[in-house]
Amino acid sequence: MTDDWRNGGFGLYLHWPFCQSKCPYCDFNSHVADRIDQKRWEAAYLSEIDRIGAETEGRVLSTVFFGGGTPSLMQGDLVHAILDRVRQTWTQSNDLEVTMEANPGSVEAGRFADYAAAGVNRVSIGFQALRDEDLRRLGRMHSVAEAGRALDVARKSFERISFDLIYARQDQGKEAWRTELMEALAMEPDHLSLYQLTIEDGTVFAERSRKGLLRGLPDEDLSVDLFELTQDLCEAAGLPAYEVSNHARPGQEARHNLIYWRLGDYAGIGPGAHGRLTLKGQRWATEAPRAPGAWLDQVERQAMGELAREPSSPEDHVTEYLLNALRLSEGAELSRFAALGGRPMREDRLASLVEGEFLIRVEDRIRTTRKGRMVLNAILRELLLD
Amino acid sequence: MTDLAHIRNFSIVAHIDHGKSTLADRLIQATGTVAQRDMKEQMLDSMDIERERGITIKANTVRLNYRAKDGQDYILNLIDTPGHVDFAYEVSRSMRAVEGSLLVVDASQGVEAQTLANVYQALDAGHDIVPVLNKIDLPAAEPERVRAQIEDVIGLDASDSVLISAKSGIGIPDVLEAIVTRLPAPKGDRDAPLKAMLVDSWYDAYLGVVVMIRVIDGVIKKGDRIRMMATNAAYGIDKLAVLRPQMVDIPELGPGEIGIFTASIKQVRDTRVGDTVTHERKPCDAPLPGFKPAQPVVFCGLFPVDANDFETLRDAIEKLALNDASFSTEMETSAALGFGFRCGFLGLLHLEVIRERLEREFDLDLITTAPSVVYHLHMKDGEVRDLHNPADMPDLTYVDHIEEPRIKATIMVPDEYLGDILKLCQDRRGIQQNLTYAGSRAMVEYDLPLNEVVFDFYDRLKSVTKGYASFDYTISEYREDFLVKMSILVNDEPVDALSMMVHRDRAEMRGRGMVEKLKELIPRHMFKIPIQAAIGGRVIARETLSAMRKDVTAKCYGGDATRKKKLLEKQKEGKKKMRQFGKVEIPQTAFINALKMDS
């Protein structure tokens, strides 16, 4: 157990909880605020970096990720101060990946150069759709034209660029998605996150759906077809899926996210941020208070922005390992599963999933087939529930 | 002791909702038997279920003191009988304990099927009958029409019916006078050996088993040694009382009187309704005629939803059985539903009442399997076996033929629905016996198989007639028919809890219904699942549950893992409520819904 996290590496996640407006499909921890005292926030982030840094002394940091919310609302100075402190705190790997999520609005694009100067070297832009009407339906503030301009600006500042699209949207047929995705691929991104629209509890969409007002969502057959089409087009364009919803040119995978999926360690800083830290042989799940004000207060008063830590049990380990690793094309290792859980995977279940062509087993490794990947939750139930 | 001439024993015959319990309440009130402040509605119905459903399950009695217009004091004993066919035997015994009946008919609704069945029992028992038209103050009341109907359909002289409204208290004194003047006094010989009929018995937490009797001849006193003639058990009388309706001790009960005793009897099972009670030393020559032990006619399995509740269910069933000799149980195991009990009931209402009491009084969640009747299997070696559970059906090569119970059903219905009723009965393999009209209502009699009636017949009847039909039945005979066991296979595995006996001609339809229902109820799996109904090796209906094609979370990053893990833990809990059949998991709720009795 002690060194298991090294299989995944070590990263830092920073959560910026604010957005200009709340999107109707989004269930992330994001808030709309009029005025944000960036200096107060800076002090809090720096204090948390110091605290976690002391606990993880000696670790080599390989990634930093600014997520949100909309971290591209952060002022350049704030990002600069945070990354300076990160560099002072941890030894970094040679090719430290520093990603920032960004909205493709003009204001944000204006800050890209500052971020790059501060040390951000990868940007993940929330395009969401390449159709203005759909952007409106999704509650996005930007237009397709603005997004294009933001991409151009980003290209001048960052080495690596990814963007997100949401598909399986209302009234979206196969041909419409094919055209849209081809347009996206023509922009030559080296990384794409392509998510099927999911109606999450507690969102405006969920409320609309409950009232029967969210019409035109694809049925299961169409959503399977859309998924298949996505795999085919991306593979043909040289961006195969390396994870359920993520595609990259080989070598351009998001290394920070790979830490999650490979069950590495990551520190989570900021409101609602989760972390996983292995300390003295015990892995801990950390979680911060969700409300921005509560987090800020707690950091200021107690110099500690976390809720009570939960120790992870062997069962927690195998569950987290499988539910993450099987999302990846590379799959999971049976020996690591057994080492984490102190028990081997159930052979009978495994064999029937292989026989049903949901999983492929090659020596120590299992990975999903394309058919299996589409029913991953069912595979996990088979392998993890008695 | 009371002079026989000053006693009147009577019951009230009525259809549900025609006001029997309200009239009983009024009689209790008008004679000052219960102080006004202690009155509550349906005074005689002591179980919650009785009050809620407006039905009487146990016989109840009350002794009323009444000073008549002739200036004499009378004792009036009212036995409130169960009104439902399931308890027909109990009704017949109660009827034998009294000499007359009030026939209560709703003046706006008229005569219903159940009224008929009960009135015939009263006539069988040799009763004098006083027709009482209730609810005459309703705008829809048509006393003349209903009077004519009583004469046409029942053949009773209804010209001097008593007109009342039990709810508003109209006509109650007239009812009391009619009881005294128009019903006969009981007969009996005080000096003959004791002969009393056991009318009912129940368990009381403080007193133990309480036995209600009607004394025919002789006198019973506290301290007497008595013998029950059918069970041949002897006891000493500890307590003798009359019900007003609470117990009031009394030194003796003579001919014509109705009262209760206790005698350190442990179980209600030791007392049989219809048995004859006599003195141990100086017994009567012959018991009263007509005694028969209770015979369950409808069987079903009762299983706890949560397997951990099995012990609670066992205790609960034992407790109820102590107080209900007509309810039989034995342990049963099912691959689908685990440990439970196969229980026998007098009928569907009885089944439902017991199930409801188990759920309510013992806080149990139960799965009830499809109700089944008792089939007679005539084996090739000449043996005749009772089949209570389709799962016990032997190999057909050993069976010569199968007989099923038939009923004589009486249905009364406004004539606009007659066509629907005839079709329903025809679909259920009914044979029409009789069809008569009384005004705009038709009365139709059918010979029907009981197994078609236990399967959602009431429900269909109610829905095709918008609730306007009334229905009653008596079991008539066993008759041979082409009956088969239909099995249900899920992914080629038989599911025992879902097998049932059906008529060969109806098998396709029932099988189709079941597989279609199951297709909706079983969650999709990673593979496609055939769901089949089969007779022996032959598939008669088939549906295919298609494989799940997509179930994957689009986004899963740092914080999402915690959420997904919690979801899996929740599914782990849910999985405990699944039953495994080969590779297929079937949620218990699917069984509950597939087996739901639509009654």
Coordinates of C-alpha atoms in Angstrom, one line a residue, chain A residues 61-243:
Chain A
L61 CA 4.8 17.4 -8.2
S62 CA 4.0 16.5 -11.8
T63 CA 0.7 18.4 -12.5
V64 CA -1.3 21.4 -11.4
F65 CA -4.9 21.9 -12.4
F66 CA -7.1 25.0 -12.0
G67 CA -10.7 23.9 -12.1
G68 CA -14.0 25.5 -11.3
G69 CA -16.2 27.3 -11.5
T70 CA -14.5 29.5 -14.1
P71 CA -10.9 29.8 -13.1
S72 CA -10.3 32.1 -16.1
L73 CA -12.0 34.7 -14.0
M74 CA -9.0 34.7 -11.7
Q75 CA -6.7 37.8 -12.1
G76 CA -3.3 37.1 -13.6
D77 CA -1.6 38.2 -10.4
L78 CA -3.5 35.7 -8.3
V79 CA -2.5 32.9 -10.6
H80 CA 1.0 34.1 -10.6
A81 CA 1.2 34.2 -6.8
I82 CA -0.3 30.7 -6.5
L83 CA 2.1 29.2 -9.0
D84 CA 5.1 31.0 -7.5
R85 CA 4.2 29.4 -4.1
V86 CA 3.7 26.0 -5.7
R87 CA 7.1 26.2 -7.2
Q88 CA 8.7 27.2 -3.9
T89 CA 6.8 24.3 -2.1
W90 CA 7.4 21.2 -4.2
T91 CA 10.1 19.8 -6.4
Q92 CA 8.6 19.6 -9.9
S93 CA 9.0 17.1 -12.6
N94 CA 10.8 18.4 -15.6
D95 CA 7.7 18.7 -17.7
L96 CA 5.3 20.1 -15.1
E97 CA 1.8 20.3 -16.6
V98 CA -0.2 23.3 -15.5
T99 CA -3.7 23.3 -16.9
M100 CA -6.4 25.9 -16.6
E101 CA -10.1 25.6 -17.5
A102 CA -11.2 28.6 -19.4
N103 CA -14.3 30.0 -20.9
P104 CA -14.0 31.2 -24.5
G105 CA -15.2 34.7 -23.9
S106 CA -13.3 37.8 -24.9
V107 CA -12.5 38.9 -21.4
E108 CA -11.0 35.6 -20.5
A109 CA -8.9 35.4 -23.7
G110 CA -7.5 38.8 -22.7
R111 CA -5.9 37.2 -19.7
F112 CA -4.4 34.2 -21.5
A113 CA -1.0 35.8 -22.0
D114 CA -0.8 36.7 -18.2
Y115 CA -1.6 33.1 -17.3
A116 CA 1.0 31.8 -19.6
A117 CA 3.5 34.2 -18.1
A118 CA 2.6 32.9 -14.7
G119 CA 3.3 29.3 -15.8
V120 CA 0.1 27.9 -17.2
N121 CA 1.1 25.7 -20.2
R122 CA -2.2 24.0 -21.0
V123 CA -5.7 25.3 -21.4
S124 CA -8.9 23.4 -21.5
I125 CA -11.6 25.6 -23.1
G126 CA -15.3 25.1 -22.5
F127 CA -16.6 25.4 -26.1
Q128 CA -19.6 23.0 -25.3
A129 CA -21.1 23.5 -28.8
L130 CA -20.3 24.9 -32.2
R131 CA -23.9 26.0 -32.8
D132 CA -25.1 29.4 -31.4
E133 CA -28.6 28.2 -30.8
D134 CA -27.4 25.3 -28.8
L135 CA -25.0 27.5 -26.8
R136 CA -28.0 29.5 -25.8
R137 CA -30.0 26.4 -24.8
L138 CA -27.0 25.3 -22.7
G139 CA -27.0 28.7 -21.1
R140 CA -23.6 29.7 -22.3
M141 CA -22.6 33.4 -22.5
H142 CA -20.3 33.1 -25.5
S143 CA -20.9 32.7 -29.3
V144 CA -19.3 30.3 -31.7
A145 CA -17.4 33.2 -33.3
E146 CA -16.0 34.4 -29.9
A147 CA -14.9 30.8 -29.2
G148 CA -13.0 30.7 -32.5
R149 CA -11.2 34.0 -31.6
A150 CA -10.4 32.7 -28.1
L151 CA -8.9 29.6 -29.6
D152 CA -6.7 31.7 -31.8
V153 CA -5.5 33.8 -28.8
A154 CA -4.9 30.6 -26.8
R155 CA -2.8 29.2 -29.6
K156 CA -0.4 32.1 -29.2
S157 CA 0.0 31.6 -25.5
F158 CA -0.2 27.9 -24.7
E159 CA 1.7 24.8 -25.9
R160 CA -1.2 22.5 -25.4
I161 CA -4.9 23.2 -26.0
S162 CA -8.0 21.1 -25.3
F163 CA -11.6 21.9 -25.7
D164 CA -14.9 20.5 -24.5
L165 CA -18.0 19.7 -26.4
I166 CA -21.3 18.5 -25.1
Y167 CA -23.2 16.2 -27.5
A168 CA -26.4 14.0 -27.5
R169 CA -28.1 17.4 -27.0
Q170 CA -31.7 18.2 -27.6
D171 CA -32.8 17.5 -31.1
Q172 CA -29.3 16.5 -32.2
G173 CA -29.3 13.8 -34.9
K174 CA -26.4 11.7 -36.1
E175 CA -25.7 13.8 -39.2
A176 CA -25.8 17.1 -37.3
W177 CA -23.3 15.8 -34.8
R178 CA -21.1 14.3 -37.5
T179 CA -20.9 17.7 -39.1
E180 CA -20.2 19.6 -35.9
L181 CA -17.6 17.1 -34.7
M182 CA -15.8 17.3 -38.1
E183 CA -15.7 21.0 -37.7
A184 CA -14.2 20.6 -34.3
L185 CA -11.6 18.2 -35.5
A186 CA -10.8 20.5 -38.4
M187 CA -9.6 23.0 -35.7
E188 CA -6.8 20.5 -35.0
P189 CA -7.0 20.3 -31.2
D190 CA -4.5 17.9 -29.7
H191 CA -7.0 17.0 -27.0
L192 CA -10.8 16.9 -27.0
S193 CA -13.3 16.2 -24.1
L194 CA -16.6 15.0 -25.6
Y195 CA -19.3 14.5 -23.1
Q196 CA -22.8 13.2 -23.7
L197 CA -25.3 15.5 -22.0
T198 CA -26.2 14.1 -18.7
I199 CA -29.2 15.4 -16.7
E200 CA -27.7 15.7 -13.2
D201 CA -29.9 16.0 -10.1
G202 CA -30.3 19.4 -8.7
T203 CA -29.7 21.2 -11.9
V204 CA -32.1 23.4 -13.9
F205 CA -32.2 20.8 -16.6
A206 CA -33.3 18.1 -14.1
E207 CA -36.1 20.4 -13.0
R208 CA -37.2 21.0 -16.6
S209 CA -36.9 17.3 -17.3
R210 CA -39.1 16.4 -14.3
K211 CA -41.7 18.8 -15.6
G212 CA -41.5 17.2 -19.1
L213 CA -40.1 20.4 -20.6
L214 CA -36.8 19.0 -21.7
R215 CA -37.8 17.4 -25.0
G216 CA -35.8 15.9 -27.9
L217 CA -33.1 14.2 -25.9
P218 CA -31.8 11.0 -27.6
D219 CA -33.1 7.6 -26.7
E220 CA -30.7 4.9 -25.8
D221 CA -30.2 3.6 -29.4
L222 CA -29.4 7.1 -30.7
S223 CA -27.1 7.9 -27.8
V224 CA -25.2 4.6 -28.5
D225 CA -25.0 5.5 -32.2
L226 CA -23.7 9.0 -31.3
F227 CA -21.1 7.5 -29.0
E228 CA -20.0 5.0 -31.7
L229 CA -19.8 7.8 -34.3
T230 CA -17.7 9.9 -32.0
Q231 CA -15.2 7.0 -31.5
D232 CA -15.0 6.4 -35.2
L233 CA -14.5 10.1 -36.2
C234 CA -11.9 10.8 -33.5
E235 CA -9.9 7.6 -34.2
A236 CA -9.9 8.5 -37.9
A237 CA -8.6 12.0 -37.1
G238 CA -5.8 10.6 -34.9
L239 CA -7.4 11.4 -31.6
P240 CA -8.4 8.0 -30.2
A241 CA -10.3 7.8 -26.9
Y242 CA -7.9 7.2 -24.0
E243 CA -10.8 7.5 -21.6

